Every structure is written in structure tokens, then in C-alpha cells.
Amino acid sequence: MAILKAIVSGETDPVVLSELAEGRARDKIPEMQKSLQGRISEHQQKMLKHQLGHIESLTALIVDLDADIKKK
């Protein structure tokens, strides 16, 4: 998620982006840097921003519903 959020914020440097990797993904940084090379258009960046926002709102909804379930 950190990498996607950085891309939405305008970061394009594969080295910088790969440094945001967590857990086992850190073992594959060279491969990740290759895969992060490329271009993202403004439209793609905007769509990704909306998709991440949707994921965050759905996550918040799940947390809220889980809390309701645990009360019962």
C-alpha cells in the first residue's frame, strides 16, 4: 500500500519506491525495481488514487461492522 500511495503522490523513482517494501517483499528489491520502471499517466494516477480511497473506505466499514458483531 505504501508503494501505491507513493505513486499516487507522484513518486516515480523505482529505488525510492522499492525502499517502501515491507516484509518478505524486501528480499526481492532488485526485481521490484525493474518492475517499477515505467510511466504512469495522470489519468492512471487519478484512477489509482480513487481505487485506494475506495479500499480505505471499505476497510473502515469492515472494521466498524466487526466491532458491531463483537458487541453481540
CSV table of C-alpha atoms in Angstrom, one decimal:
chain,number,residue,atom,x,y,z
A,1,MET,CA,0.0,0.0,0.0
A,2,ALA,CA,2.9,2.4,0.8
A,3,ILE,CA,4.2,2.0,-2.7
A,4,LEU,CA,0.9,2.6,-4.3
A,5,LYS,CA,0.3,5.7,-2.1
A,6,ALA,CA,3.8,7.0,-3.1
A,7,ILE,CA,2.9,6.5,-6.8
A,8,VAL,CA,-0.3,8.4,-6.3
A,9,SER,CA,1.7,11.2,-4.6
A,10,GLY,CA,3.9,11.5,-7.7
A,11,GLU,CA,6.9,9.4,-6.8
A,12,THR,CA,8.4,7.6,-9.8
A,13,ASP,CA,11.9,6.6,-8.8
A,14,PRO,CA,12.0,2.8,-8.6
A,15,VAL,CA,14.7,2.8,-5.9
A,16,VAL,CA,12.7,5.1,-3.7
A,17,LEU,CA,9.5,3.1,-4.3
A,18,SER,CA,11.2,-0.2,-3.6
A,19,GLU,CA,12.5,1.1,-0.3
A,20,LEU,CA,8.9,1.2,0.9
A,21,ALA,CA,8.6,-2.6,0.5
A,22,GLU,CA,7.8,-4.4,3.7
A,23,GLY,CA,8.2,-8.0,5.0
A,24,ARG,CA,9.3,-10.7,2.6
A,25,ALA,CA,9.0,-8.3,-0.4
A,26,ARG,CA,12.2,-6.7,0.8
A,27,ASP,CA,14.1,-9.9,-0.3
A,28,LYS,CA,13.1,-9.1,-3.9
A,29,ILE,CA,14.1,-5.5,-4.2
A,30,PRO,CA,16.2,-5.8,-7.4
A,31,GLU,CA,13.3,-7.5,-9.2
A,32,MET,CA,10.9,-4.9,-7.7
A,33,GLN,CA,13.0,-2.0,-9.0
A,34,LYS,CA,12.8,-3.5,-12.5
A,35,SER,CA,9.0,-3.9,-12.3
A,36,LEU,CA,8.6,-0.3,-11.0
A,37,GLN,CA,10.3,1.2,-14.0
A,38,GLY,CA,7.9,2.8,-16.4
A,39,ARG,CA,5.5,5.6,-16.8
A,40,ILE,CA,2.1,6.3,-15.2
A,41,SER,CA,-0.2,8.8,-16.8
A,42,GLU,CA,-2.1,11.5,-14.9
A,43,HIS,CA,-5.3,9.6,-15.6
A,44,GLN,CA,-3.8,6.3,-14.2
A,45,GLN,CA,-2.6,8.2,-11.2
A,46,LYS,CA,-6.0,9.6,-10.6
A,47,MET,CA,-7.7,6.3,-11.0
A,48,LEU,CA,-5.3,4.7,-8.6
A,49,LYS,CA,-6.0,7.4,-6.1
A,50,HIS,CA,-9.7,6.7,-6.3
A,51,GLN,CA,-9.3,3.0,-6.0
A,52,LEU,CA,-7.1,3.4,-2.9
A,53,GLY,CA,-9.7,5.7,-1.4
A,54,HIS,CA,-12.4,3.0,-2.1
A,55,ILE,CA,-10.2,0.3,-0.5
A,56,GLU,CA,-9.7,2.5,2.6
A,57,SER,CA,-13.4,3.2,3.0
A,58,LEU,CA,-14.3,-0.5,2.6
A,59,THR,CA,-11.6,-1.3,5.2
A,60,ALA,CA,-13.1,1.2,7.6
A,61,LEU,CA,-16.6,-0.2,7.0
A,62,ILE,CA,-15.3,-3.8,7.8
A,63,VAL,CA,-13.7,-2.6,11.0
A,64,ASP,CA,-17.0,-0.9,12.0
A,65,LEU,CA,-19.1,-4.0,11.2
A,66,ASP,CA,-16.6,-6.2,13.1
A,67,ALA,CA,-17.0,-4.0,16.1
A,68,ASP,CA,-20.8,-4.3,16.0
A,69,ILE,CA,-20.5,-8.1,15.6
A,70,LYS,CA,-18.2,-8.3,18.6
A,71,LYS,CA,-20.7,-6.4,20.8
A,72,LYS,CA,-23.3,-9.1,20.3
